[in-house]
Tab-separated table of C-alpha atoms and ligand atoms in Angstrom:
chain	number	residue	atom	x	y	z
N	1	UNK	CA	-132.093	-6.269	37.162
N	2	UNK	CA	-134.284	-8.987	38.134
N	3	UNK	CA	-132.089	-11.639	36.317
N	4	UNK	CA	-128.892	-9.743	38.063
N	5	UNK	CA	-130.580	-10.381	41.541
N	6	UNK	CA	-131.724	-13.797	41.074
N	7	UNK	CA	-128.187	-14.665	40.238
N	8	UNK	CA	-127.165	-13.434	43.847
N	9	UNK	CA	-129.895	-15.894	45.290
N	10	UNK	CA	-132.013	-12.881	46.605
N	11	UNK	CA	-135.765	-11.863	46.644
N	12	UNK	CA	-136.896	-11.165	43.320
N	13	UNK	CA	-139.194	-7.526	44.679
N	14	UNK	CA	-135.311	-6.392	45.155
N	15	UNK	CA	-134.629	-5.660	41.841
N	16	UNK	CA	-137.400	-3.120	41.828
N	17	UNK	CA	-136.350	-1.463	44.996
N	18	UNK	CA	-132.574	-0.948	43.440
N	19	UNK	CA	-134.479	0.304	40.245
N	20	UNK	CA	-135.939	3.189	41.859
N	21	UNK	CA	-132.657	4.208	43.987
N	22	UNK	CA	-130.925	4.496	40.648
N	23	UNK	CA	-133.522	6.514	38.781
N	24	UNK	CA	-136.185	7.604	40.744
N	25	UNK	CA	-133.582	9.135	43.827
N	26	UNK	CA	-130.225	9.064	42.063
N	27	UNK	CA	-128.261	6.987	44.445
N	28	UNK	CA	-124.934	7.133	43.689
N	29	UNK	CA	-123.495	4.388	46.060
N	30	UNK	CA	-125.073	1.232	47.625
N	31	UNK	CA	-124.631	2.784	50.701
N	32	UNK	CA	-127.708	5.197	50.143
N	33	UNK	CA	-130.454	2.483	49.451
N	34	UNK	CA	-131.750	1.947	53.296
N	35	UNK	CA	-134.394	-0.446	52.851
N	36	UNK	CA	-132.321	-3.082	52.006
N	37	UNK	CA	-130.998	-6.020	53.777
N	38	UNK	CA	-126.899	-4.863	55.375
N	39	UNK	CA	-125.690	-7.824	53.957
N	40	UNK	CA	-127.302	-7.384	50.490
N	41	UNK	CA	-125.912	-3.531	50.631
N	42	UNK	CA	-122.579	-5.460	51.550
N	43	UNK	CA	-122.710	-7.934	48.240
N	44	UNK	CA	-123.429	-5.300	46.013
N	45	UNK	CA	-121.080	-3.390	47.194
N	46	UNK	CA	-118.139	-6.460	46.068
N	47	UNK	CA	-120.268	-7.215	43.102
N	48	UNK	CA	-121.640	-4.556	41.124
N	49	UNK	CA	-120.756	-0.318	40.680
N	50	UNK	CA	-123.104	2.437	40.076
N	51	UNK	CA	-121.535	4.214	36.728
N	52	UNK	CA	-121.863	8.000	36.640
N	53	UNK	CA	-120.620	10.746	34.531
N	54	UNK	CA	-118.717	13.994	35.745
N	55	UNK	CA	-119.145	17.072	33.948
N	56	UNK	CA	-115.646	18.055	32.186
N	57	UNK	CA	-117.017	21.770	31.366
N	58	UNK	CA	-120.233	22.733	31.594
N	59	UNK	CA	-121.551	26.352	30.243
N	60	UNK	CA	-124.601	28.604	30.451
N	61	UNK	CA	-126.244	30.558	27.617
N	62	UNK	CA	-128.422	33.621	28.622
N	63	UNK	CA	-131.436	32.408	26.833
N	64	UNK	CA	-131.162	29.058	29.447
N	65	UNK	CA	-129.593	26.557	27.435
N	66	UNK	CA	-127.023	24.735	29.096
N	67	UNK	CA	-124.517	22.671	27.689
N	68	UNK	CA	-122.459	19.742	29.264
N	69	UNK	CA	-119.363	18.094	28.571
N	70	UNK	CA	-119.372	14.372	29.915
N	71	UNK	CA	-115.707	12.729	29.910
N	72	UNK	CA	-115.800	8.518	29.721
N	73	UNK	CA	-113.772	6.352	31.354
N	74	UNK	CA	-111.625	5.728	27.848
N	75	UNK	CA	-111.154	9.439	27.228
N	76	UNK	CA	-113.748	9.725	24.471
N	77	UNK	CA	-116.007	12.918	25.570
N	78	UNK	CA	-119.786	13.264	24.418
N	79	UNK	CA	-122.133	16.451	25.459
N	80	UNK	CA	-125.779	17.211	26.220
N	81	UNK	CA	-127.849	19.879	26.237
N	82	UNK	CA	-130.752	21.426	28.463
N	83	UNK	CA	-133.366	23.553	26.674
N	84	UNK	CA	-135.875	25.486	28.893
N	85	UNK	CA	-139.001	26.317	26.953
N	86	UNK	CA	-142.313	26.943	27.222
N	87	UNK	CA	-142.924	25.123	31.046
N	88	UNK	CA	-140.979	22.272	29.447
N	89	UNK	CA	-136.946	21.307	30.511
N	90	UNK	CA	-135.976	18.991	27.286
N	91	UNK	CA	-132.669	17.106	27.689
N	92	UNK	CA	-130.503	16.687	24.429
N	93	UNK	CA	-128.167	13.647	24.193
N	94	UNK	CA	-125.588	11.214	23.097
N	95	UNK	CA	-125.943	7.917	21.527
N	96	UNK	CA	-122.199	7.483	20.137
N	97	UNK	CA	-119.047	9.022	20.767
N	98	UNK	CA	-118.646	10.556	17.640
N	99	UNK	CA	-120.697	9.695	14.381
N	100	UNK	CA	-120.239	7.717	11.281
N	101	UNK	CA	-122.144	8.877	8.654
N	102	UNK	CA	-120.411	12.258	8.028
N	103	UNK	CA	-122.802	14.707	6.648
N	104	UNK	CA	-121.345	17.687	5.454
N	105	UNK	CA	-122.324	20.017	7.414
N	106	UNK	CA	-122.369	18.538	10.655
N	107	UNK	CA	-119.212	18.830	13.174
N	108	UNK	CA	-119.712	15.755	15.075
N	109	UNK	CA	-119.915	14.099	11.590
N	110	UNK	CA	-116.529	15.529	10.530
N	111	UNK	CA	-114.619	14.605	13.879
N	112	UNK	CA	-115.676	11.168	12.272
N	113	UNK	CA	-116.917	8.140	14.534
N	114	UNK	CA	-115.360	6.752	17.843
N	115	UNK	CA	-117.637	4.434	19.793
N	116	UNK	CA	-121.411	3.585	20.763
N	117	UNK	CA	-122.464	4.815	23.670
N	118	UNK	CA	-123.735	1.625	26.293
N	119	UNK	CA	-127.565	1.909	27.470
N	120	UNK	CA	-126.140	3.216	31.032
N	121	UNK	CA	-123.948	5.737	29.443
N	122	UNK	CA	-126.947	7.143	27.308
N	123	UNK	CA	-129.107	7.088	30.674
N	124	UNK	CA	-126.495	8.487	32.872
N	125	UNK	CA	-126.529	12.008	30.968
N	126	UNK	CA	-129.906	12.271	32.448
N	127	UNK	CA	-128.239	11.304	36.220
N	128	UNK	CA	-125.175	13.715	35.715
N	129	UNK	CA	-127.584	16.591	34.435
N	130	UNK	CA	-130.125	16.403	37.268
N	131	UNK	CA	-127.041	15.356	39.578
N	132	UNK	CA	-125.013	19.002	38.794
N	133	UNK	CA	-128.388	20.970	38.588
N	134	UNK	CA	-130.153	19.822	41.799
N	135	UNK	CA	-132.315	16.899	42.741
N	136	UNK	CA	-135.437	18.984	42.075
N	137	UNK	CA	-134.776	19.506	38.293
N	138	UNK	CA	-137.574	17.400	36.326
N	139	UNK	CA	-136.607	16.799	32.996
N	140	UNK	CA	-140.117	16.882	31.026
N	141	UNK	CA	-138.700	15.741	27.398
N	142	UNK	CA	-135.683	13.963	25.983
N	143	UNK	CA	-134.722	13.972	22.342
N	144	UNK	CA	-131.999	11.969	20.684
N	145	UNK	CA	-130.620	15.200	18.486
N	146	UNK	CA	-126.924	14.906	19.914
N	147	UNK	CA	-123.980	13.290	19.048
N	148	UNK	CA	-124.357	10.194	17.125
N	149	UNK	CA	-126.914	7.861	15.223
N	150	UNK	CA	-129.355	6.335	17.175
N	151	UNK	CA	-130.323	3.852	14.903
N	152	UNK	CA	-127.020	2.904	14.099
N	153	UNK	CA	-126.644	2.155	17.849
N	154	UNK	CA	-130.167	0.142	17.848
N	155	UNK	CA	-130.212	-2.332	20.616
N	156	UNK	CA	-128.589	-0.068	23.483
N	157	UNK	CA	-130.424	2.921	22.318
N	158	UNK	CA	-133.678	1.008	22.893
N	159	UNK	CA	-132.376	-0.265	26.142
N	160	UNK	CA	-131.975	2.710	27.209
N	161	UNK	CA	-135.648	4.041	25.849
N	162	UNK	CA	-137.402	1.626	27.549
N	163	UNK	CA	-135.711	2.233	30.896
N	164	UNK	CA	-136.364	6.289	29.845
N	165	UNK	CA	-139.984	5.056	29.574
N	166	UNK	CA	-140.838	2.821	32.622
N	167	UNK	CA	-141.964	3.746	35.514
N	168	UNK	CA	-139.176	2.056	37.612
N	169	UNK	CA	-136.986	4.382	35.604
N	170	UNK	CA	-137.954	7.705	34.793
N	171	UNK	CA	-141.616	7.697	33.651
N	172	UNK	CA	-141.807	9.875	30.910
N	173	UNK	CA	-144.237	8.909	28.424
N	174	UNK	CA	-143.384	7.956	24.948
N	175	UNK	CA	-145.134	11.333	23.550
N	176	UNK	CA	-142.355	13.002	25.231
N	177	UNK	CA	-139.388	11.170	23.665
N	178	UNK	CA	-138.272	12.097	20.269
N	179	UNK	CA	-135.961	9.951	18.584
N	180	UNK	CA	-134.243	11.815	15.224
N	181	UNK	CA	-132.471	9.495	13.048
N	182	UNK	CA	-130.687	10.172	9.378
N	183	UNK	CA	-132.774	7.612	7.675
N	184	UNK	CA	-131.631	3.857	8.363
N	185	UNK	CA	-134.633	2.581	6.686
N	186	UNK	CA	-134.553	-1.336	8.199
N	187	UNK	CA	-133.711	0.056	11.685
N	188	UNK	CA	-137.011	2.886	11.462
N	189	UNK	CA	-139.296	-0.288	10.558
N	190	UNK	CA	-137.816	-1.948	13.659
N	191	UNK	CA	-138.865	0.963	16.147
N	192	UNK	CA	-142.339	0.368	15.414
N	193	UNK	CA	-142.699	-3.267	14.672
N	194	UNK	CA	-141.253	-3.548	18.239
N	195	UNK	CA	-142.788	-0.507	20.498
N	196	UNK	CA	-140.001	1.237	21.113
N	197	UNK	CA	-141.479	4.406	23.342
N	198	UNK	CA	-140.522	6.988	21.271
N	199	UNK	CA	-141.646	9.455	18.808
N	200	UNK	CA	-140.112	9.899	14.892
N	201	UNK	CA	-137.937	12.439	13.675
N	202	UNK	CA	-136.171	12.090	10.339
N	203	UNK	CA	-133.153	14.013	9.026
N	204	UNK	CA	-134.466	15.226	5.604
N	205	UNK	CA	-131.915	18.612	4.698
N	206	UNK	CA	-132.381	18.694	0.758
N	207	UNK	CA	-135.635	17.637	-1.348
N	208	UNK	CA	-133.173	15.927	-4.480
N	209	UNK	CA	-132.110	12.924	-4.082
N	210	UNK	CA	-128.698	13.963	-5.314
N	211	UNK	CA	-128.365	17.406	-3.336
N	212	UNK	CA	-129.291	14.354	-0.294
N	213	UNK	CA	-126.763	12.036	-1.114
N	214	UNK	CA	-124.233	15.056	-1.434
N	215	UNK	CA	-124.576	16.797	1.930
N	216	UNK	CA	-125.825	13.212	3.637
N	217	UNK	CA	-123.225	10.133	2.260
N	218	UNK	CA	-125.575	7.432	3.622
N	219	UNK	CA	-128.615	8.600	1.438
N	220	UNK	CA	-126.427	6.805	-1.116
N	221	UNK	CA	-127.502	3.684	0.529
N	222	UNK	CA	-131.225	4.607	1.057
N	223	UNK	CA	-132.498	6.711	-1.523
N	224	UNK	CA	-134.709	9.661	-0.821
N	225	UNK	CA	-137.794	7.806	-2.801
N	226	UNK	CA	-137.564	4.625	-0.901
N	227	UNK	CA	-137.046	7.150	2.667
N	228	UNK	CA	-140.427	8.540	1.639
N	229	UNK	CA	-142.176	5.691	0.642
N	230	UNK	CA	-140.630	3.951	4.085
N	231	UNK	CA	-142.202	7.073	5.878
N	232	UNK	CA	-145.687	6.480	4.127
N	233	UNK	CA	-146.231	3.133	5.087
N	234	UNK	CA	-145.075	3.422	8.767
N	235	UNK	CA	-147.393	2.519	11.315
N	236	UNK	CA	-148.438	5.711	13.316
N	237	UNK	CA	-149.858	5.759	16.609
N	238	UNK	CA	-153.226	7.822	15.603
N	239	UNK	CA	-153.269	11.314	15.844
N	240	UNK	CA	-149.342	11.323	16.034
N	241	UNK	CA	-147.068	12.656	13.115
N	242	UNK	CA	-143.696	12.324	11.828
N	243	UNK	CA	-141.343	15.456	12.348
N	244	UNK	CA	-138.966	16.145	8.740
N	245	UNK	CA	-135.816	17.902	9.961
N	246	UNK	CA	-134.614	20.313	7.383
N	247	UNK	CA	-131.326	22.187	8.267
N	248	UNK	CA	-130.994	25.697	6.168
N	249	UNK	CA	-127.786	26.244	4.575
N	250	UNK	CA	-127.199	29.217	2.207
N	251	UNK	CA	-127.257	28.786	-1.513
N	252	UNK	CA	-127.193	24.890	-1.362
N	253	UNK	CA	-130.678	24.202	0.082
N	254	UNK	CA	-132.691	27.263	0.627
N	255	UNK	CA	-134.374	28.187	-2.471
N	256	UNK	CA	-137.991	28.800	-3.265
N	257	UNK	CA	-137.805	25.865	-5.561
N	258	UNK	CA	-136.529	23.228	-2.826
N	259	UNK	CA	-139.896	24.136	-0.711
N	260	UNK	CA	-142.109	23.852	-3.291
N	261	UNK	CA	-140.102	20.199	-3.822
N	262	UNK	CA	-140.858	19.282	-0.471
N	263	UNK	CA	-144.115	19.944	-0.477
N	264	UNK	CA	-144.590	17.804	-3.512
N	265	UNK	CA	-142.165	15.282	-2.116
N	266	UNK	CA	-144.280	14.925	1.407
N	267	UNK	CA	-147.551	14.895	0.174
N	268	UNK	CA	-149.552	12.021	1.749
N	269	UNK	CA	-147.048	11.540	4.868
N	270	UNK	CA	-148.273	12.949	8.043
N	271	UNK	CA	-146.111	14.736	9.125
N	272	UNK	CA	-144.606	18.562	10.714
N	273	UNK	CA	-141.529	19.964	9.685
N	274	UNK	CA	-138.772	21.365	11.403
N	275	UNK	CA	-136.599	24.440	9.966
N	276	UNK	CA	-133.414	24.828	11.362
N	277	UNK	CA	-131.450	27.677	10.014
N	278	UNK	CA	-127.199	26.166	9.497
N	279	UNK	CA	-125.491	26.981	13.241
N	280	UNK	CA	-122.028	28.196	11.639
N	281	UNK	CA	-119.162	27.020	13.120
N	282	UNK	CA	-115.307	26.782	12.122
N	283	UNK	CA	-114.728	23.970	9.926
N	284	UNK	CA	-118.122	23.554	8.560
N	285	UNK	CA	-117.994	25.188	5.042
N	286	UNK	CA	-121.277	26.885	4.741
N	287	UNK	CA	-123.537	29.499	5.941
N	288	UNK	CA	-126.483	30.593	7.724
N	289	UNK	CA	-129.272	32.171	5.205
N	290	UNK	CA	-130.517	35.437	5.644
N	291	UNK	CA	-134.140	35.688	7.668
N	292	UNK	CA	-136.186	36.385	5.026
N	293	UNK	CA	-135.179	33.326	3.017
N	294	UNK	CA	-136.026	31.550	5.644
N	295	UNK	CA	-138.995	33.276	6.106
N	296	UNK	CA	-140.089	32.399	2.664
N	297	UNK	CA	-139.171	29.079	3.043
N	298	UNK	CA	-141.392	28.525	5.668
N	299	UNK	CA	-143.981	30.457	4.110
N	300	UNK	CA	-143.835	28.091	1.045
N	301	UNK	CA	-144.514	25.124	3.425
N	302	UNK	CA	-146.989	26.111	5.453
N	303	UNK	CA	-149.159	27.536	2.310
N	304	UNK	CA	-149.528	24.495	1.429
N	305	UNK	CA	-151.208	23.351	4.626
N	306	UNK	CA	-147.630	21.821	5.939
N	307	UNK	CA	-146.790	22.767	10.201
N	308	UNK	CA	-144.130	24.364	9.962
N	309	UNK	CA	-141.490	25.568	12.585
N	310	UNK	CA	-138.735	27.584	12.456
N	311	UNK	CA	-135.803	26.269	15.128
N	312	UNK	CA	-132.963	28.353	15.883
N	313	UNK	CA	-130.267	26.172	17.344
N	314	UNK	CA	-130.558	27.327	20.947
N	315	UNK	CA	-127.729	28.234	22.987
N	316	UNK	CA	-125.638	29.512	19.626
N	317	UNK	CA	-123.425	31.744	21.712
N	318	UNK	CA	-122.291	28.746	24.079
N	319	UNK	CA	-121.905	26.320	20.473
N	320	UNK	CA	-124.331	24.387	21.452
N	321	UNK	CA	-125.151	22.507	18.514
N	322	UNK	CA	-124.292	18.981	17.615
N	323	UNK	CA	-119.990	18.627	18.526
N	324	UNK	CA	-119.870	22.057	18.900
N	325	UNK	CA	-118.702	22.273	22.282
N	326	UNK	CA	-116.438	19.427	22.228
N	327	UNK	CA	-114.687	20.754	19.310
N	328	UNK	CA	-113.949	23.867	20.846
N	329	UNK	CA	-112.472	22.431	24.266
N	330	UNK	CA	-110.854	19.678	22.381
N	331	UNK	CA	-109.796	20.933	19.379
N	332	UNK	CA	-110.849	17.812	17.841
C	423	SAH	N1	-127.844	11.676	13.844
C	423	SAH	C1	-129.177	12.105	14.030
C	423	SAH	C2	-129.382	12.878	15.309
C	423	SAH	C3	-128.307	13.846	15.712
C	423	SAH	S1	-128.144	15.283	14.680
C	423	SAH	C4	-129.652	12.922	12.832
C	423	SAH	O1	-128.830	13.287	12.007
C	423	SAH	O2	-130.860	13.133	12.731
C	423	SAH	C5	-129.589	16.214	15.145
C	423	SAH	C6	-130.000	17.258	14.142
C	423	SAH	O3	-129.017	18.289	14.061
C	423	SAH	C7	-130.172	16.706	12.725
C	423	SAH	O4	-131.433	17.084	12.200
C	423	SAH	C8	-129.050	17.393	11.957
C	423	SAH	O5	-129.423	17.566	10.601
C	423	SAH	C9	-128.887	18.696	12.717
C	423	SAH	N2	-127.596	19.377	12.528
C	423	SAH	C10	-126.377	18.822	12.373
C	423	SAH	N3	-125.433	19.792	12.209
C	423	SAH	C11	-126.062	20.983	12.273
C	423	SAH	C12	-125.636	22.344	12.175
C	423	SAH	N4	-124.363	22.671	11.979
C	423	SAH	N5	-126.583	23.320	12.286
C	423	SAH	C13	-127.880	23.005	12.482
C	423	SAH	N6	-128.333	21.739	12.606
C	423	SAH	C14	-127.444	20.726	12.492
C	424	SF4	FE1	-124.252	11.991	12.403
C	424	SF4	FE2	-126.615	13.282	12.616
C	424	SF4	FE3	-124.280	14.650	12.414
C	424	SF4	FE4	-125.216	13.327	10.296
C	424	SF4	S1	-126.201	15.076	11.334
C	424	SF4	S2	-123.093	13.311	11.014
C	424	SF4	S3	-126.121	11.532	11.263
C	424	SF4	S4	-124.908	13.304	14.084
C-alpha cells in the first residue's frame, strides 16, 4: 500500500490510514474514508477499486454454522463457513477455486481444480462474512480447511496471512490461524523458515503409505515416511504442536489396527490429532463409521498419551463440508 501511494506522489502515513478503512471499518467505497485529502478521495476513486464479494446463497444450520456461497467475477464460485463454538466465531475459507490434488473422498477434489484464489479474494471472505452478518461480528479464528490447497497457492496465501495477522489488517494473532495443508513437504519448510503467522495442520487420513497414496494421489510424490520425518524436524514455536487430520471412512481407514499404526507412526512428533468422522455426500463413494468405531479409535490414541479430538463436520444438515454446498447449488 505504501509503494501504491508513493506512486501517486502522496504522504507516505496515507497508506496506513486506507489500511484501516479496508480492514479495520470495512469501507466499501473511497467515498467513506473522511480523513483524507478530497482530492486524494478523488484519485483513488479514477485509479484504484475496492474488490468485494456478494453472497450467491448463503444458509443457516441450527447448531450455528453458517455457510456462504461467494460468486467471482469469472463465474468460478468458492464458499466459507462460520463455526460458533465455545466463545469463539472461527471463519472457514478458500484458497483456490476448486482443488488439484483429488483425494478420494473429498468433493471439492473431485469437481477437480479451477483457479487460485488472489490474496484479496482470500481476505475478502472475511469482508463479505462480517459485511452480510453485521459490523459487530468479530471473527476470533480463521482456518484454511476450505476449498483448495494452501500450499499449492503459497505466495498469495501468505499475502493474505500476513495482512490476516497485522494490526493494520485484522489483528488476530498467529495462535489463532490454522493453516491445514495435504502435505507439500518443500512448501511446509517454507512456512516456518519464513514466519508465516500461522499454525500447522496436516492432512494425514490413513497410517500406510499405500492406503495414503490411494485415497490422497499426491502422497505418491511425498511419501508418508519422508511427511513424518519432515514433521519431526520442523521448527516449533515452543509449547505449540502440530494438529494430524485424520478423516474416518468406513472399512478403508477405521480399524483398531490403523490407530495402533498411528500411534507408532507419530511417536516423537508433537503433535494433537484431529478425528473427523467421513461427511457423506452424493458422489463420494464411502461411508461414515458407526460411533463406537470411532469411539475406539479415539480411545486407541489417546491411551497412548496422544490428544485426541473427535470433529463432527459441523453444519452436516446445510453440507457444509469442503464443496459441499457448491455442488449442490451448482450441480458441479
Ligand atoms: N486442502 C487442505 C485443506 C482443505 S480440506 C487439506 O486437505 O488439508 C480440509 C479438511 O477436510 C482436510 O483435513 C480433509 O481431509 C477434510 N475433508 C475433505 N473431505 C471431507 C469429507 N467428505 N468429510 C470429512 N472431512 C473431509
Ligand atoms: Fe484438495 Fe484438501 Fe480436498 Fe484433498 S482434501 S482434494 S487437498 S481440498
Amino acid at each position: 500500500m505504501e509503494a501504491f501511494i508513493a506512486g501517486l506522489g502522496k504522504e507516505h502515513y496515507r497508506a496506513r490510514q486506507i489500511m484501516r478503512w479496508l480492514y479495520r471499518h470495512g469501507a466499501s467505497s473511497v467515498e467513506e474514508m473522511t480523513d483524507l485529502a478530497k482530492e486524494l478521495r478523488a484519485e483513488l476513486g479514477r485509479t484504484a477499486r475496492i474488490s468485494s464479494l456478494e453472497p450467491v446463497a448463503v444458509e443457516r444450520s441450527h447448531d450455528g454454522t453458517e455457510k456462504y456461497l461467494f460468486g467471482l467475477g469469472d463465474g468460478n464460485q468458492i464458499e466459507s463457513v462460520i463455526i460458533p463454538d465455545d466463545g469463539r466465531l472461527t471463519l472457514c475459507i478458500s484458497v483456490q477455486a476448486g482443488c488439484a490434488m483429488g483425494c478420494r473422498f473429498c468433493l471439492t477434489g473431485k469437481g477437480g481444480f479451477a483457479r487460485d484464489l488472489s490474496a484479496g479474494e482470500i481476505l475478502d471472505q472475511i469482508l463479505g462474512v462480517i459485511r452480510e452478518r453485521g459490523r459487530e461480528t468479530k471473527i476470533t479464528n480463521v482456518v484454511l480447511m476450505g476449498m483448495g490447497e494452501p500450499l499449492a497457492n503459497y505466495a498469495r496465501v501468505k499475502q493474505a496471512l500476513g495482512i490476516m495477522a497485522s494490526d493494520l489488517g485484522f489483528g488476530l494473532s498467529r495462535r489463532r490461524i490454522t493453516l491445514s495443508t495435504v502435505g507439500l513437504i518443500p512448501q511446509m519448510k517454507r512456512l516456518f523458515a519464513e514466519g508465516v503467522p500461522c499454525r500447522l495442520a496436516v492432512s494425514l487420513n490413513a497410517a500406510t503409505q499405500k492406503l495414503r497414496a490411494y485415497l490422497m494421489p499426491i502422497a505418491r510424490r511425498y511419501p508418508l515416511s519422508t511427511l513424518l520425518a519432515a514433521c519431526r524436524d520442523l521448527p516449533l514455536p515452543p509449547r505449540e504442536r502440530i494438529t494430524f487430520e485424520y478423516v474416518l471412512i468406513q472399512g478403508v481407514n477405521d480399524a483398531e489396527g490403523d490407530a495402533g499404526r498411528l500411534t507408532e507412526l507419530l511417536r516423537g512428533i508433537r503433535c494433537k490429532i484431529n478425528l473427523i468422522p467421513l461427511n457423506e455426500c452424493s458422489g463420494i463413494p464411502f461411508s461414515r463409521p458407526r460411533e463406537k468405531v470411532i469411539l475406539l479409535f479415539q480411545k486407541v490414541l489417546m491411551e497412548e498419551g496422544y490428544t485426541t479430538i473427535i470433529r463432527e463436520s459441523r453444519g452436516s444438515a446445510i453440507s457444509a463440508a469442503c464443496g459441499q454446498l457448491r455442488g449442490r447449488i451448482t450441480g458441479s
